[in-house]
C-alpha positions as a Markdown table, in Angstrom:
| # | Residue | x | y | z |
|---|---|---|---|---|
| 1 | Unk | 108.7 | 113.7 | 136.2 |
| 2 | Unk | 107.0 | 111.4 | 138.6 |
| 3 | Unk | 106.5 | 107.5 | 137.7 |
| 4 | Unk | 102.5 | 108.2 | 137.4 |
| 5 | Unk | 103.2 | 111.3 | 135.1 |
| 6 | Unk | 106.0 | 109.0 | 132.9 |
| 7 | Unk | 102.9 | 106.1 | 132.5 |
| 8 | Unk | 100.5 | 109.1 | 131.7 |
| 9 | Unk | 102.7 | 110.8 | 129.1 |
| 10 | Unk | 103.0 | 107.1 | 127.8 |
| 11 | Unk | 100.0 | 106.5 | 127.4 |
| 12 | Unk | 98.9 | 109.5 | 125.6 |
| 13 | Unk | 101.6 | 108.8 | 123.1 |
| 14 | Unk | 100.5 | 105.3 | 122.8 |
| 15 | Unk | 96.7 | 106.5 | 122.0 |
| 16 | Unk | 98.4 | 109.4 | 119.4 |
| 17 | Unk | 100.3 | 106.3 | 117.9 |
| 18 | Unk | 97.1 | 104.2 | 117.1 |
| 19 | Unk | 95.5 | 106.8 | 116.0 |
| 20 | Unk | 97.7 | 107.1 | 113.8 |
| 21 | Unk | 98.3 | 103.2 | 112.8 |
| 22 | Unk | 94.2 | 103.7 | 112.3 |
| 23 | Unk | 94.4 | 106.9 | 110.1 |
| 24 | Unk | 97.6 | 105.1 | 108.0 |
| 25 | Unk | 95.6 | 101.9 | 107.3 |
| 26 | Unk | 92.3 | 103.6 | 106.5 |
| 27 | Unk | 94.0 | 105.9 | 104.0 |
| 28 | Unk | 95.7 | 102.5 | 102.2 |
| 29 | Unk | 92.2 | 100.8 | 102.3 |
| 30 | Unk | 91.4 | 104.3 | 100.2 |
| 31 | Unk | 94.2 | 103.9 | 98.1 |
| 32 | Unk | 96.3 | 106.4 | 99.4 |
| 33 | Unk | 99.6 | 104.9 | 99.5 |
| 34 | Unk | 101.3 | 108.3 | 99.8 |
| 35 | Unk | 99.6 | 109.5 | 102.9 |
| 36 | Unk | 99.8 | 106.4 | 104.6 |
| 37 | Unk | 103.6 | 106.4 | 104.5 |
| 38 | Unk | 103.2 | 109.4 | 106.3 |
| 39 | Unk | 100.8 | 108.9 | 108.9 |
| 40 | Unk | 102.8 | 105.0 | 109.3 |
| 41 | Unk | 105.5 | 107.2 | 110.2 |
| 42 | Unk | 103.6 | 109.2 | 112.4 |
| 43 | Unk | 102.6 | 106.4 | 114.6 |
| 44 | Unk | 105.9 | 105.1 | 115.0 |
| 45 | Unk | 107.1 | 108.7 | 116.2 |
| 46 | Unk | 104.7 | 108.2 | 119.1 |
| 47 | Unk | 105.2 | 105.0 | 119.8 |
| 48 | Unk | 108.9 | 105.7 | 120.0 |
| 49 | Unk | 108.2 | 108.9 | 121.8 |
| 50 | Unk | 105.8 | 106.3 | 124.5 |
| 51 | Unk | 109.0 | 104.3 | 125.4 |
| 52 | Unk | 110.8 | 107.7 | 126.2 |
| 53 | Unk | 108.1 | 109.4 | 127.9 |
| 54 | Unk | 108.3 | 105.9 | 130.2 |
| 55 | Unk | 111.9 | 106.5 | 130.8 |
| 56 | Unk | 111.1 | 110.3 | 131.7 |
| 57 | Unk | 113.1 | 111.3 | 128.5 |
| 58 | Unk | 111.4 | 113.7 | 125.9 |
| 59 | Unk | 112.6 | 115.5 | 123.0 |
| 60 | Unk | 110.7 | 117.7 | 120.7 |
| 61 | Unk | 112.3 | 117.1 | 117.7 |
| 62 | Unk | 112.2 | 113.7 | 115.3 |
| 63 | Unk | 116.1 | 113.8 | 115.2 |
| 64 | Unk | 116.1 | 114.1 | 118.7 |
| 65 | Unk | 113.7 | 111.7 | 119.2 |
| 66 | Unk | 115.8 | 109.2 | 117.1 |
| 67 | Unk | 118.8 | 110.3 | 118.7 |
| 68 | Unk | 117.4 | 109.1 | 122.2 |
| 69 | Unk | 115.5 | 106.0 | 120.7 |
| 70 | Unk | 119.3 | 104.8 | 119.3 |
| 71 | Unk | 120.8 | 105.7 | 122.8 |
| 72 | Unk | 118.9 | 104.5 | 125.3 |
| 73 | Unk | 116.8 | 101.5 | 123.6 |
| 74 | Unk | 119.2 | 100.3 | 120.7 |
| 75 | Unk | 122.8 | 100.3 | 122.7 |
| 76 | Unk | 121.3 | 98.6 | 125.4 |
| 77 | Unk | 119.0 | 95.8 | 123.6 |
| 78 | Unk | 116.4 | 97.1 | 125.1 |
| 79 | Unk | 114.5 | 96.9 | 121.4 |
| 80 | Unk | 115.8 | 95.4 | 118.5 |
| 81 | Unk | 118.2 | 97.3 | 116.2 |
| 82 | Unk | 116.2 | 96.6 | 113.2 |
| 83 | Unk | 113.8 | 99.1 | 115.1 |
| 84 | Unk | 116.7 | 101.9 | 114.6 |
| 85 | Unk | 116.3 | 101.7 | 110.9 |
| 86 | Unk | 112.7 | 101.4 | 110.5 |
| 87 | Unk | 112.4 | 104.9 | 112.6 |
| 88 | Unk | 115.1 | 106.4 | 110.3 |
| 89 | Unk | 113.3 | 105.0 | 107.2 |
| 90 | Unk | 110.0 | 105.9 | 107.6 |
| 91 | Unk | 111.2 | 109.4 | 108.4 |
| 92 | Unk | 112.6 | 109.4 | 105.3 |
| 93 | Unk | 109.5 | 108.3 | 103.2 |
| 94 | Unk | 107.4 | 111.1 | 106.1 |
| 95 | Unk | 109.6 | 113.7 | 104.6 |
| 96 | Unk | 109.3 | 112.5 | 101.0 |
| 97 | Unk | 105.0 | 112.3 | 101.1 |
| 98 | Unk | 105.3 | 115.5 | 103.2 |
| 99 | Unk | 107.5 | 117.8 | 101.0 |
| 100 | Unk | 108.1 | 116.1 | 97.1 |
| 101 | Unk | 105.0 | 116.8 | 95.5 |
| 102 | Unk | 106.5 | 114.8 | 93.4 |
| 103 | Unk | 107.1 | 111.4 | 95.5 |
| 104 | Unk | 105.1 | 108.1 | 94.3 |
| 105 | Unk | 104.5 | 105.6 | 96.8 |
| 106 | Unk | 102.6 | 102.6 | 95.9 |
| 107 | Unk | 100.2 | 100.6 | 98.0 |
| 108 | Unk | 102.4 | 97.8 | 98.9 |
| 109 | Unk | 105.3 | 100.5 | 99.9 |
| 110 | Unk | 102.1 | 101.9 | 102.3 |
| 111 | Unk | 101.5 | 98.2 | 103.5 |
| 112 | Unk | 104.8 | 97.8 | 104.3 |
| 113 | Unk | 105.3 | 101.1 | 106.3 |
| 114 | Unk | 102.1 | 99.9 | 108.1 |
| 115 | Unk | 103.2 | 96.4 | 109.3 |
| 116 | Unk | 106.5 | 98.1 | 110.3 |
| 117 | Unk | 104.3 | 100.3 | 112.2 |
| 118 | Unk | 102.8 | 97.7 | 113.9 |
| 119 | Unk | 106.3 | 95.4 | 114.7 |
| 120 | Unk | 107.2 | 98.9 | 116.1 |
| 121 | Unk | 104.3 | 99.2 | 118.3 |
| 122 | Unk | 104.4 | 95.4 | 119.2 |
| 123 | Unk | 108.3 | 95.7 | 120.4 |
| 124 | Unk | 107.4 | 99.0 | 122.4 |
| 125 | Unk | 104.6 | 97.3 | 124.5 |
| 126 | Unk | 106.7 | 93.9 | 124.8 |
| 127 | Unk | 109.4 | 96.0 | 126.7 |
| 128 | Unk | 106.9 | 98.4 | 128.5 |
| 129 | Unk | 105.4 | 95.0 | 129.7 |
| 130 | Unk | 109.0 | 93.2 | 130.7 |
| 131 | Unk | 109.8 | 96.2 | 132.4 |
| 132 | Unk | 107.1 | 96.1 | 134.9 |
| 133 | Unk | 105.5 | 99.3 | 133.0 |
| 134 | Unk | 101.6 | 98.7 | 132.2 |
| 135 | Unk | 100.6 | 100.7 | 129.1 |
């Protein structure tokens, strides 16, 4: 993968992610609080998958994902750790609104999800920036 295809895959992942962050909050404002968990998640996913993409890593699965988000960004500091647990978390809550018909989320759960959703996205673009990487 060549440095101009790593910054385009990036960047396409950053676009999917605030789509998403848009999608999550106007589904809140609605008073969806389930499906904003869920799409929260979402844009975290690609945010995550951004800072991979500008490494030239990819996987196509969430664990995987996770996996390389833990290895690559959390071991070295790169992000903070706290950033570990809020992928792991919201994938949990994803998989919850996706699959427990069930699952109640309320609105200030889906608030929450979001504004991790946007720390996530803020700490991604702070190291794409460091690192000499325009997004």
């Amino acid at each position: 993968m060549t440095n101009e295809n790593k910054r385009d895959n990036a960047r396409i992942e950053l676009s999917a992610a605030a789509d998403e962050r848009d999608v999550a909050r106007l589904l809140w404002q609605q008073g969806h609080a389930k499906q904003s968990v869920g799409r929260a998640y979402y844009a975290v996913f690609h945010t995550a998958r951004a800072l991979l993409m500008a490494e030239g890593l990819q996987s196509k699965t969430h664990s995987g994902v996770a996996y390389l988000i833990q290895t690559h960004f959390i071991h070295s500091q790169r992000i903070p750790a706290r950033f570990s647990a809020t992928l792991a978390r919201l994938q949990g809550r994803r998989e919850m609104s996706d699959y427990d018909a069930a699952a109640v989320f309320t609105l200030e759960q889906a608030e929450e999800a979001l504004q991790e959703a946007e720390d996530f996205d803020t700490a991604a673009r702070l190291w794409l920036r460091a690192d000499d990487y325009e997004a």
